């Protein structure tokens, strides 16, 4: 049985930084009758703690495990009785209300919350946002308690799946994840890269994502539809520490890919999330998260990975996965690795040290782009094929300098029968508009080489040779 740290907290001060899990002030006790003193509490039971949800007009009662669950007024009355509270006894000598009715009114007046969301990275209790909004967090992540021990299964899996320099990056990424999560303090959370696992089908990359989920508290969801703009609702993302995306047929249109890249950048550096649940009002709160994506290394799946331009590179941990030795039964695999989770967490937190050369103040660990995966991506990206056409047509003999033309003229030069690569150009470019789009994408990836200008209403592109303006390689 894995030791689990149950998540339980009380009212938190907004924006307060803490190096330890929060030791918050005593919460409101809406169920406690006012004015009767400690003597009454000693004579009869203590009411359960509960809060009133203004949005849904329902009550949330704290369970013995420290979590909160929705409870009707009728059931709440039963729990009062279970705790030994005389629910029908009069409250005070002036007002003709029962103790239970008084507790209900107190909760509605003093312990009402604006939203109920199991915010990722928060313990159970009431979180107060920067704008004063009260959010009841009904449950927190079930984090693993680190304990010394053996983790031979993890050791074998990691060596086979990753190995070499990229293994150090993966271990560092996991260490930073655990360190940040266990603070339960939004102001202490660092930025984080999206871990991209590229490998053959059934090599173990998806199984490794399940292990990340277990380390991060047991909650995961797939954010892909929201990230590409196909869904407006994202409350499930706010409630999951691990946002895991498996092998999928990606949306290849430019708008979807652009949305995906934009969301990667947003989720990597901004813990604040605009949370929109179905049928609920939108609000913002800080949420802990780690993103991961697994992809088969073929053209149908690799194109889910965004273009490796300068604004995206440092937001990715791009690794290549080799085949790992696994037993056929998934349940058996999970059981043997689950037993080792406390020992592996102990190793990450207490024994493993991030190499000095890999440390990053913003992210905890520097980004990593596996050269083989980058090369595969280049083969599937049309704008990179276009780059090869440009260099092969205008700078094939090592010419230095610049060319400056309109997209229409460049297209005509590339597909001209006298051009050395005209056949490839005709296959790639059906018109000058496509040429302009390719140039725009290259300008984002290689701003030193591709620049657009406009003079007297005419748009022209200035393209520098590789020797004149050394390009920034996607592999760097």
Tab-separated table of C-alpha atoms in Angstrom:
chain	number	residue	atom	x	y	z
A	1	UNK	CA	0.000	0.000	0.000
A	2	UNK	CA	1.564	3.310	-1.065
A	3	UNK	CA	1.590	5.986	1.645
A	4	UNK	CA	-0.444	8.932	0.445
A	5	UNK	CA	-0.463	12.477	1.744
A	6	UNK	CA	-4.109	13.482	1.788
A	7	UNK	CA	-4.742	17.095	0.841
A	8	UNK	CA	-6.395	19.206	3.531
A	9	UNK	CA	-6.025	22.902	4.240
A	10	UNK	CA	-7.854	25.967	5.439
A	11	UNK	CA	-8.329	29.580	4.363
A	12	UNK	CA	-5.228	30.683	2.474
A	13	UNK	CA	-3.901	34.200	2.097
A	14	UNK	CA	-3.962	35.248	-1.559
A	15	UNK	CA	-0.596	35.335	-3.287
A	16	UNK	CA	1.370	34.435	-0.148
A	17	UNK	CA	4.657	32.628	-0.823
A	18	UNK	CA	5.438	29.644	1.382
A	19	UNK	CA	8.404	27.319	1.491
A	20	UNK	CA	6.416	24.691	3.397
A	21	UNK	CA	2.894	23.364	2.825
A	22	UNK	CA	0.696	26.162	4.183
A	23	UNK	CA	-0.014	26.370	7.883
A	24	UNK	CA	-3.161	28.423	7.410
A	25	UNK	CA	-5.270	30.212	9.941
A	26	UNK	CA	-8.220	28.441	11.489
A	27	UNK	CA	-11.155	28.306	9.040
A	28	UNK	CA	-14.626	29.539	9.511
A	29	UNK	CA	-16.827	27.056	11.330
A	30	UNK	CA	-20.241	27.802	9.943
A	31	UNK	CA	-21.677	24.727	11.583
A	32	UNK	CA	-20.705	25.912	15.071
A	33	UNK	CA	-23.607	27.660	16.861
A	34	UNK	CA	-22.634	31.202	17.847
A	35	UNK	CA	-22.665	32.421	21.438
A	36	UNK	CA	-22.967	29.101	23.296
A	37	UNK	CA	-19.290	28.879	24.363
A	38	UNK	CA	-17.054	25.868	24.860
A	39	UNK	CA	-19.273	24.282	27.491
A	40	UNK	CA	-21.991	23.504	24.956
A	41	UNK	CA	-19.423	22.070	22.536
A	42	UNK	CA	-18.247	19.743	25.267
A	43	UNK	CA	-21.770	18.585	26.078
A	44	UNK	CA	-22.820	17.860	22.524
A	45	UNK	CA	-21.149	16.901	19.261
A	46	UNK	CA	-19.205	19.183	16.963
A	47	UNK	CA	-20.989	19.974	13.683
A	48	UNK	CA	-19.185	19.027	10.465
A	49	UNK	CA	-17.479	21.838	8.598
A	50	UNK	CA	-19.389	22.886	5.503
A	51	UNK	CA	-19.582	25.694	2.966
A	52	UNK	CA	-22.329	27.156	0.807
A	53	UNK	CA	-21.794	27.237	-2.961
A	54	UNK	CA	-23.396	30.467	-4.207
A	55	UNK	CA	-23.165	29.434	-7.858
A	56	UNK	CA	-24.936	26.067	-7.523
A	57	UNK	CA	-26.874	26.871	-4.333
A	58	UNK	CA	-25.757	23.710	-2.583
A	59	UNK	CA	-23.642	22.726	0.426
A	60	UNK	CA	-20.230	21.096	0.554
A	61	UNK	CA	-19.460	19.063	3.666
A	62	UNK	CA	-15.982	18.084	4.829
A	63	UNK	CA	-15.506	14.320	5.094
A	64	UNK	CA	-13.302	12.536	7.677
A	65	UNK	CA	-10.607	12.303	4.945
A	66	UNK	CA	-10.404	16.083	4.790
A	67	UNK	CA	-12.047	16.368	1.364
A	68	UNK	CA	-15.322	18.140	0.610
A	69	UNK	CA	-18.347	16.574	-1.074
A	70	UNK	CA	-21.705	18.010	-2.192
A	71	UNK	CA	-24.417	17.427	0.398
A	72	UNK	CA	-28.099	18.286	0.378
A	73	UNK	CA	-29.645	20.132	3.301
A	74	UNK	CA	-31.516	16.967	4.289
A	75	UNK	CA	-28.321	14.888	4.309
A	76	UNK	CA	-26.471	17.653	6.133
A	77	UNK	CA	-29.054	17.434	8.893
A	78	UNK	CA	-28.342	13.696	9.157
A	79	UNK	CA	-24.611	14.338	9.524
A	80	UNK	CA	-25.320	16.862	12.261
A	81	UNK	CA	-27.237	14.177	14.117
A	82	UNK	CA	-24.471	11.649	13.474
A	83	UNK	CA	-22.047	14.007	15.212
A	84	UNK	CA	-24.356	14.306	18.195
A	85	UNK	CA	-25.767	17.747	17.444
A	86	UNK	CA	-29.338	18.370	18.589
A	87	UNK	CA	-30.483	19.842	15.292
A	88	UNK	CA	-33.990	20.772	16.472
A	89	UNK	CA	-32.896	22.368	19.748
A	90	UNK	CA	-33.609	26.112	19.876
A	91	UNK	CA	-30.740	28.501	19.156
A	92	UNK	CA	-30.563	31.097	21.927
A	93	UNK	CA	-33.505	32.492	23.850
A	94	UNK	CA	-34.542	35.372	21.586
A	95	UNK	CA	-34.857	34.061	18.044
A	96	UNK	CA	-37.146	31.136	17.379
A	97	UNK	CA	-34.799	29.132	15.163
A	98	UNK	CA	-33.155	25.768	15.662
A	99	UNK	CA	-29.427	25.235	15.986
A	100	UNK	CA	-29.362	23.628	12.553
A	101	UNK	CA	-31.180	26.550	10.935
A	102	UNK	CA	-28.771	28.947	12.627
A	103	UNK	CA	-25.796	27.000	11.265
A	104	UNK	CA	-27.293	27.075	7.745
A	105	UNK	CA	-27.802	30.840	7.910
A	106	UNK	CA	-24.282	31.352	9.238
A	107	UNK	CA	-22.840	29.315	6.377
A	108	UNK	CA	-24.789	31.284	3.779
A	109	UNK	CA	-23.754	34.611	5.324
A	110	UNK	CA	-20.165	33.981	6.384
A	111	UNK	CA	-18.898	30.829	4.665
A	112	UNK	CA	-20.282	31.111	1.157
A	113	UNK	CA	-17.853	30.432	-1.701
A	114	UNK	CA	-17.952	31.826	-5.231
A	115	UNK	CA	-16.790	28.682	-7.046
A	116	UNK	CA	-16.105	25.020	-6.357
A	117	UNK	CA	-13.221	23.618	-8.418
A	118	UNK	CA	-10.583	21.039	-7.455
A	119	UNK	CA	-7.747	23.360	-8.472
A	120	UNK	CA	-4.617	21.442	-9.437
A	121	UNK	CA	-1.731	21.994	-7.050
A	122	UNK	CA	-3.941	23.085	-4.144
A	123	UNK	CA	-4.878	21.288	-0.954
A	124	UNK	CA	-8.503	20.838	0.048
A	125	UNK	CA	-9.937	23.976	1.597
A	126	UNK	CA	-10.803	27.540	0.629
A	127	UNK	CA	-8.458	29.379	-1.729
A	128	UNK	CA	-8.746	33.170	-1.928
A	129	UNK	CA	-7.731	34.619	-5.281
A	130	UNK	CA	-6.004	37.930	-5.835
A	131	UNK	CA	-9.342	39.598	-6.563
A	132	UNK	CA	-10.878	38.266	-3.351
A	133	UNK	CA	-12.856	35.452	-4.927
A	134	UNK	CA	-13.342	32.443	-2.636
A	135	UNK	CA	-12.833	29.093	-4.342
A	136	UNK	CA	-13.595	25.887	-2.465
A	137	UNK	CA	-11.124	23.172	-3.427
A	138	UNK	CA	-12.996	19.957	-2.551
A	139	UNK	CA	-9.973	17.655	-2.901
A	140	UNK	CA	-6.275	17.861	-3.608
A	141	UNK	CA	-3.754	15.607	-5.326
A	142	UNK	CA	-2.869	12.322	-3.629
A	143	UNK	CA	0.857	12.959	-3.615
A	144	UNK	CA	3.394	10.232	-2.985
A	145	UNK	CA	5.262	10.315	0.332
A	146	UNK	CA	8.982	9.843	-0.455
A	147	UNK	CA	10.561	6.854	1.300
A	148	UNK	CA	14.013	5.272	0.884
A	149	UNK	CA	13.981	1.985	-0.999
A	150	UNK	CA	14.724	0.195	-4.243
A	151	UNK	CA	13.400	1.305	-7.621
A	152	UNK	CA	14.966	-1.243	-9.959
A	153	UNK	CA	11.971	-1.369	-12.298
A	154	UNK	CA	12.113	2.406	-12.774
A	155	UNK	CA	15.871	2.252	-13.279
A	156	UNK	CA	15.555	-0.350	-16.030
A	157	UNK	CA	12.646	1.388	-17.762
A	158	UNK	CA	14.337	4.795	-17.807
A	159	UNK	CA	17.632	3.399	-19.094
A	160	UNK	CA	15.921	1.561	-21.954
A	161	UNK	CA	13.400	4.252	-22.808
A	162	UNK	CA	15.752	7.258	-22.762
A	163	UNK	CA	19.412	6.685	-21.897
A	164	UNK	CA	22.283	9.123	-22.388
A	165	UNK	CA	22.065	12.880	-21.976
A	166	UNK	CA	18.313	13.056	-22.499
A	167	UNK	CA	17.757	10.801	-19.470
A	168	UNK	CA	19.328	13.480	-17.266
A	169	UNK	CA	16.932	16.031	-18.716
A	170	UNK	CA	13.926	13.777	-18.036
A	171	UNK	CA	15.017	13.102	-14.443
A	172	UNK	CA	15.605	16.829	-13.913
A	173	UNK	CA	12.152	17.625	-15.346
A	174	UNK	CA	10.551	15.126	-12.934
A	175	UNK	CA	12.514	16.495	-9.962
A	176	UNK	CA	11.411	20.070	-10.652
A	177	UNK	CA	7.812	18.866	-11.033
A	178	UNK	CA	7.801	17.185	-7.610
A	179	UNK	CA	9.611	20.045	-5.872
A	180	UNK	CA	7.126	22.604	-7.165
A	181	UNK	CA	4.025	20.493	-6.556
A	182	UNK	CA	4.893	19.756	-2.932
A	183	UNK	CA	5.075	23.447	-2.057
A	184	UNK	CA	1.330	23.846	-2.762
A	185	UNK	CA	2.275	27.489	-3.299
A	186	UNK	CA	1.522	29.136	-6.677
A	187	UNK	CA	4.137	31.854	-6.189
A	188	UNK	CA	6.828	29.156	-5.823
A	189	UNK	CA	5.965	27.318	-9.048
A	190	UNK	CA	8.498	27.627	-11.850
A	191	UNK	CA	7.854	27.622	-15.582
A	192	UNK	CA	7.770	24.196	-17.210
A	193	UNK	CA	8.460	22.688	-20.608
A	194	UNK	CA	6.075	20.309	-22.360
A	195	UNK	CA	7.647	16.839	-22.370
A	196	UNK	CA	7.359	15.352	-25.886
A	197	UNK	CA	7.958	11.601	-26.146
A	198	UNK	CA	8.634	10.384	-29.707
A	199	UNK	CA	8.987	6.685	-30.462
A	200	UNK	CA	7.560	3.533	-32.017
A	201	UNK	CA	4.129	2.201	-31.161
A	202	UNK	CA	4.088	0.234	-27.873
A	203	UNK	CA	7.621	1.270	-26.931
A	204	UNK	CA	6.530	2.345	-23.439
A	205	UNK	CA	6.069	6.103	-23.883
A	206	UNK	CA	2.342	6.081	-23.035
A	207	UNK	CA	3.012	3.890	-20.005
A	208	UNK	CA	5.615	6.386	-18.842
A	209	UNK	CA	2.944	9.113	-19.021
A	210	UNK	CA	0.832	7.046	-16.596
A	211	UNK	CA	3.772	6.947	-14.194
A	212	UNK	CA	4.098	10.741	-14.428
A	213	UNK	CA	0.420	10.993	-13.481
A	214	UNK	CA	0.967	8.788	-10.428
A	215	UNK	CA	3.954	10.875	-9.308
A	216	UNK	CA	2.001	14.104	-9.798
A	217	UNK	CA	-0.932	13.109	-7.596
A	218	UNK	CA	-3.033	10.783	-9.742
A	219	UNK	CA	-5.049	13.271	-11.821
A	220	UNK	CA	-4.690	13.656	-15.588
A	221	UNK	CA	-6.721	14.979	-18.508
A	222	UNK	CA	-6.218	15.496	-22.242
A	223	UNK	CA	-6.241	19.227	-23.125
A	224	UNK	CA	-5.695	18.876	-26.890
A	225	UNK	CA	-9.192	19.866	-28.114
A	226	UNK	CA	-9.110	23.005	-25.968
A	227	UNK	CA	-5.534	23.843	-26.973
A	228	UNK	CA	-6.302	23.747	-30.722
A	229	UNK	CA	-9.467	25.825	-30.280
A	230	UNK	CA	-12.022	23.054	-30.809
A	231	UNK	CA	-13.552	23.439	-27.331
A	232	UNK	CA	-14.199	26.471	-25.130
A	233	UNK	CA	-14.403	24.526	-21.859
A	234	UNK	CA	-11.333	23.770	-19.771
A	235	UNK	CA	-12.378	23.129	-16.177
A	236	UNK	CA	-11.036	19.569	-16.502
A	237	UNK	CA	-7.622	21.095	-17.243
A	238	UNK	CA	-7.770	23.211	-14.100
A	239	UNK	CA	-8.395	20.071	-12.030
A	240	UNK	CA	-5.464	17.984	-13.335
A	241	UNK	CA	-1.796	18.270	-12.417
A	242	UNK	CA	-0.778	16.219	-15.461
A	243	UNK	CA	-2.119	17.250	-18.863
A	244	UNK	CA	-1.286	14.166	-20.912
A	245	UNK	CA	-1.833	13.864	-24.651
A	246	UNK	CA	-1.437	10.461	-26.292
A	247	UNK	CA	-0.837	9.462	-29.912
A	248	UNK	CA	-3.471	11.227	-31.980
A	249	UNK	CA	-4.320	12.314	-35.496
A	250	UNK	CA	-3.475	16.017	-35.315
A	251	UNK	CA	-5.363	18.950	-36.759
A	252	UNK	CA	-3.083	20.075	-39.613
A	253	UNK	CA	-4.733	23.373	-40.557
A	254	UNK	CA	-2.627	26.437	-39.857
A	255	UNK	CA	-5.113	27.933	-37.394
A	256	UNK	CA	-5.224	24.810	-35.205
A	257	UNK	CA	-1.454	24.413	-35.229
A	258	UNK	CA	-1.046	28.073	-34.387
A	259	UNK	CA	-3.520	27.771	-31.503
A	260	UNK	CA	-1.671	24.723	-30.200
A	261	UNK	CA	1.708	26.468	-30.230
A	262	UNK	CA	0.195	29.525	-28.548
A	263	UNK	CA	-1.341	27.435	-25.747
A	264	UNK	CA	1.928	25.578	-25.175
A	265	UNK	CA	3.652	28.907	-24.600
A	266	UNK	CA	0.824	30.169	-22.371
A	267	UNK	CA	0.609	27.043	-20.205
A	268	UNK	CA	4.389	26.815	-19.891
A	269	UNK	CA	4.933	30.237	-18.341
A	270	UNK	CA	1.636	31.333	-16.786
A	271	UNK	CA	0.144	29.426	-13.843
A	272	UNK	CA	-2.966	31.633	-13.915
A	273	UNK	CA	-5.720	30.020	-15.974
A	274	UNK	CA	-9.023	31.467	-17.168
A	275	UNK	CA	-11.285	28.594	-16.073
A	276	UNK	CA	-14.498	28.036	-17.992
A	277	UNK	CA	-16.708	25.121	-16.973
A	278	UNK	CA	-19.789	24.183	-18.952
A	279	UNK	CA	-22.758	26.158	-17.674
A	280	UNK	CA	-20.541	28.184	-15.335
A	281	UNK	CA	-19.156	31.689	-15.273
A	282	UNK	CA	-15.515	32.066	-16.203
A	283	UNK	CA	-12.991	33.044	-13.528
A	284	UNK	CA	-9.206	32.969	-13.122
A	285	UNK	CA	-7.062	31.094	-10.605
A	286	UNK	CA	-3.522	29.668	-10.474
A	287	UNK	CA	-3.313	25.975	-11.340
A	288	UNK	CA	-0.333	23.639	-11.222
A	289	UNK	CA	0.352	21.698	-14.411
A	290	UNK	CA	2.816	19.621	-16.361
A	291	UNK	CA	2.213	18.918	-20.044
A	292	UNK	CA	3.284	15.772	-21.866
A	293	UNK	CA	2.701	14.508	-25.389
A	294	UNK	CA	3.496	11.115	-26.909
A	295	UNK	CA	3.811	10.771	-30.687
A	296	UNK	CA	4.748	8.006	-33.096
A	297	UNK	CA	7.605	9.017	-35.373
A	298	UNK	CA	5.808	9.079	-38.701
A	299	UNK	CA	4.321	11.929	-40.689
A	300	UNK	CA	0.733	11.250	-39.574
A	301	UNK	CA	1.594	11.833	-35.918
A	302	UNK	CA	4.745	13.968	-35.806
A	303	UNK	CA	2.973	16.961	-37.294
A	304	UNK	CA	1.140	17.390	-33.976
A	305	UNK	CA	4.397	18.920	-32.695
A	306	UNK	CA	4.438	22.679	-33.365
A	307	UNK	CA	6.983	24.387	-35.574
A	308	UNK	CA	10.263	24.771	-33.699
A	309	UNK	CA	10.565	28.533	-33.891
A	310	UNK	CA	12.430	30.651	-31.367
A	311	UNK	CA	9.364	31.304	-29.210
A	312	UNK	CA	8.587	27.584	-28.799
A	313	UNK	CA	11.991	25.906	-28.517
A	314	UNK	CA	12.640	26.646	-24.856
A	315	UNK	CA	9.112	25.472	-23.953
A	316	UNK	CA	9.796	21.883	-25.100
A	317	UNK	CA	11.613	18.849	-23.733
A	318	UNK	CA	11.795	16.826	-26.965
A	319	UNK	CA	13.097	13.288	-26.406
A	320	UNK	CA	13.380	10.121	-28.481
A	321	UNK	CA	12.121	6.889	-26.900
A	322	UNK	CA	13.578	3.449	-27.567
A	323	UNK	CA	11.793	0.157	-26.988
A	324	UNK	CA	11.492	-0.718	-23.298
A	325	UNK	CA	11.091	-4.252	-21.962
A	326	UNK	CA	7.610	-4.650	-20.512
A	327	UNK	CA	5.376	-7.562	-19.536
A	328	UNK	CA	2.209	-7.918	-21.600
A	329	UNK	CA	-0.219	-7.358	-18.734
A	330	UNK	CA	-0.773	-3.614	-18.103
A	331	UNK	CA	-2.100	-4.171	-14.583
A	332	UNK	CA	0.948	-6.203	-13.618
A	333	UNK	CA	3.219	-3.500	-15.023
A	334	UNK	CA	1.444	-0.780	-13.038
A	335	UNK	CA	1.525	-2.828	-9.849
A	336	UNK	CA	5.278	-3.391	-9.875
A	337	UNK	CA	6.031	0.257	-10.666
A	338	UNK	CA	3.449	1.557	-8.187
A	339	UNK	CA	5.243	-0.278	-5.382
A	340	UNK	CA	8.409	1.648	-6.238
A	341	UNK	CA	6.881	5.127	-6.469
A	342	UNK	CA	7.826	6.219	-2.899
A	343	UNK	CA	11.446	5.107	-3.428
A	344	UNK	CA	11.689	6.773	-6.840
A	345	UNK	CA	10.219	10.000	-5.436
A	346	UNK	CA	12.780	9.857	-2.627
A	347	UNK	CA	15.587	9.469	-5.158
A	348	UNK	CA	14.381	12.465	-7.187
A	349	UNK	CA	13.901	14.737	-4.186
A	350	UNK	CA	16.713	13.674	-1.849
A	351	UNK	CA	19.467	12.085	-3.956
A	352	UNK	CA	19.379	13.243	-7.575
A	353	UNK	CA	21.042	16.583	-8.350
A	354	UNK	CA	20.425	18.529	-11.548
A	355	UNK	CA	23.786	19.009	-13.311
A	356	UNK	CA	25.009	22.595	-13.110
A	357	UNK	CA	25.080	22.948	-16.896
A	358	UNK	CA	21.389	21.983	-17.134
A	359	UNK	CA	20.014	24.358	-14.504
A	360	UNK	CA	17.650	27.163	-15.424
A	361	UNK	CA	16.417	29.894	-13.119
A	362	UNK	CA	13.050	30.155	-14.878
A	363	UNK	CA	12.356	26.477	-15.621
A	364	UNK	CA	14.550	24.670	-13.111
A	365	UNK	CA	16.092	22.715	-16.001
A	366	UNK	CA	17.100	23.792	-19.497
A	367	UNK	CA	15.128	22.641	-22.522
A	368	UNK	CA	16.282	19.754	-24.710
A	369	UNK	CA	15.675	18.997	-28.399
A	370	UNK	CA	16.796	15.557	-29.522
A	371	UNK	CA	18.719	16.053	-32.813
A	372	UNK	CA	17.253	12.926	-34.435
A	373	UNK	CA	13.695	14.023	-33.682
A	374	UNK	CA	14.433	17.538	-34.954
A	375	UNK	CA	15.721	16.039	-38.189
A	376	UNK	CA	12.549	13.961	-38.555
A	377	UNK	CA	10.426	17.061	-37.990
A	378	UNK	CA	12.344	18.937	-40.660
A	379	UNK	CA	11.556	16.182	-43.162
A	380	UNK	CA	7.826	16.597	-42.520
A	381	UNK	CA	7.620	20.393	-42.366
A	382	UNK	CA	6.838	21.936	-45.780
A	383	UNK	CA	8.360	25.311	-44.885
A	384	UNK	CA	11.689	23.568	-44.241
A	385	UNK	CA	11.469	21.888	-47.639
A	386	UNK	CA	10.843	25.342	-49.044
A	387	UNK	CA	13.983	26.568	-47.255
A	388	UNK	CA	15.977	23.832	-48.981
A	389	UNK	CA	14.498	24.943	-52.332
A	390	UNK	CA	15.502	28.579	-51.702
A	391	UNK	CA	19.045	27.684	-50.676
A	392	UNK	CA	19.430	25.146	-53.475
A	393	UNK	CA	18.185	27.609	-56.077
A	394	UNK	CA	19.791	30.913	-55.065
A	395	UNK	CA	22.739	29.954	-52.849
A	396	UNK	CA	23.709	26.484	-54.098
A	397	UNK	CA	27.347	27.443	-54.779
A	398	UNK	CA	27.925	29.212	-51.497
A	399	UNK	CA	26.999	32.658	-52.781
A	400	UNK	CA	26.934	35.417	-50.200
A	401	UNK	CA	24.596	38.381	-50.099
A	402	UNK	CA	20.869	38.957	-50.408
A	403	UNK	CA	18.027	38.631	-52.855
A	404	UNK	CA	15.022	40.947	-52.650
A	405	UNK	CA	11.849	40.108	-54.564
A	406	UNK	CA	8.076	39.901	-54.319
A	407	UNK	CA	6.478	36.525	-53.502
A	408	UNK	CA	5.125	36.405	-57.056
A	409	UNK	CA	8.569	36.882	-58.570
A	410	UNK	CA	10.191	34.377	-56.209
A	411	UNK	CA	7.541	31.794	-57.075
A	412	UNK	CA	8.129	32.336	-60.796
A	413	UNK	CA	11.902	31.957	-60.357
A	414	UNK	CA	11.569	28.746	-58.327
A	415	UNK	CA	9.198	26.953	-60.740
A	416	UNK	CA	10.919	28.182	-63.905
A	417	UNK	CA	12.094	25.268	-66.045
A	418	UNK	CA	15.626	26.659	-65.949
A	419	UNK	CA	15.699	26.438	-62.154
A	420	UNK	CA	17.702	23.415	-60.918
A	421	UNK	CA	14.925	22.384	-58.482
A	422	UNK	CA	11.873	23.407	-60.513
A	423	UNK	CA	10.225	19.965	-60.327
A	424	UNK	CA	10.346	19.897	-56.508
A	425	UNK	CA	9.158	23.515	-56.414
A	426	UNK	CA	6.134	22.749	-58.590
A	427	UNK	CA	5.167	19.873	-56.313
A	428	UNK	CA	5.445	22.023	-53.202
A	429	UNK	CA	4.101	25.376	-54.470
A	430	UNK	CA	0.894	25.544	-56.456
A	431	UNK	CA	0.790	29.369	-56.494
A	432	UNK	CA	2.518	32.515	-55.237
A	433	UNK	CA	0.216	32.716	-52.192
A	434	UNK	CA	1.726	29.500	-50.865
A	435	UNK	CA	5.142	30.992	-51.481
A	436	UNK	CA	4.207	33.978	-49.312
A	437	UNK	CA	2.927	31.714	-46.527
A	438	UNK	CA	6.153	29.708	-46.558
A	439	UNK	CA	8.197	32.895	-46.334
A	440	UNK	CA	6.135	34.044	-43.342
A	441	UNK	CA	6.785	30.792	-41.493
A	442	UNK	CA	10.491	30.943	-42.277
A	443	UNK	CA	10.638	34.520	-40.990
A	444	UNK	CA	9.292	33.274	-37.646
A	445	UNK	CA	11.844	30.460	-37.508
A	446	UNK	CA	14.827	32.352	-38.998
A	447	UNK	CA	14.289	36.080	-38.428
A	448	UNK	CA	17.920	36.892	-39.297
A	449	UNK	CA	17.515	35.518	-42.820
A	450	UNK	CA	13.960	36.366	-43.868
A	451	UNK	CA	12.577	39.899	-43.579
A	452	UNK	CA	9.461	41.447	-45.121
A	453	UNK	CA	9.182	45.092	-46.146
A	454	UNK	CA	6.643	47.266	-47.931
A	455	UNK	CA	7.403	50.186	-50.192
A	456	UNK	CA	4.913	52.134	-52.328
A	457	UNK	CA	2.283	49.480	-51.676
A	458	UNK	CA	4.466	46.572	-52.853
A	459	UNK	CA	5.513	43.812	-50.428
A	460	UNK	CA	8.958	42.369	-50.922
A	461	UNK	CA	11.030	39.774	-49.113
A	462	UNK	CA	14.722	40.118	-48.379
A	463	UNK	CA	16.420	36.730	-48.093
A	464	UNK	CA	19.986	36.506	-46.803
A	465	UNK	CA	22.313	33.676	-47.701
A	466	UNK	CA	23.282	31.267	-44.904
A	467	UNK	CA	26.809	32.673	-44.914
A	468	UNK	CA	25.677	36.295	-44.826
A	469	UNK	CA	23.244	35.838	-41.926
A	470	UNK	CA	24.022	32.568	-40.111
A	471	UNK	CA	20.794	30.792	-39.414
A	472	UNK	CA	19.647	29.670	-36.050
A	473	UNK	CA	19.384	25.920	-36.361
A	474	UNK	CA	16.310	24.189	-34.913
A	475	UNK	CA	18.720	21.722	-33.364
A	476	UNK	CA	20.320	24.324	-31.119
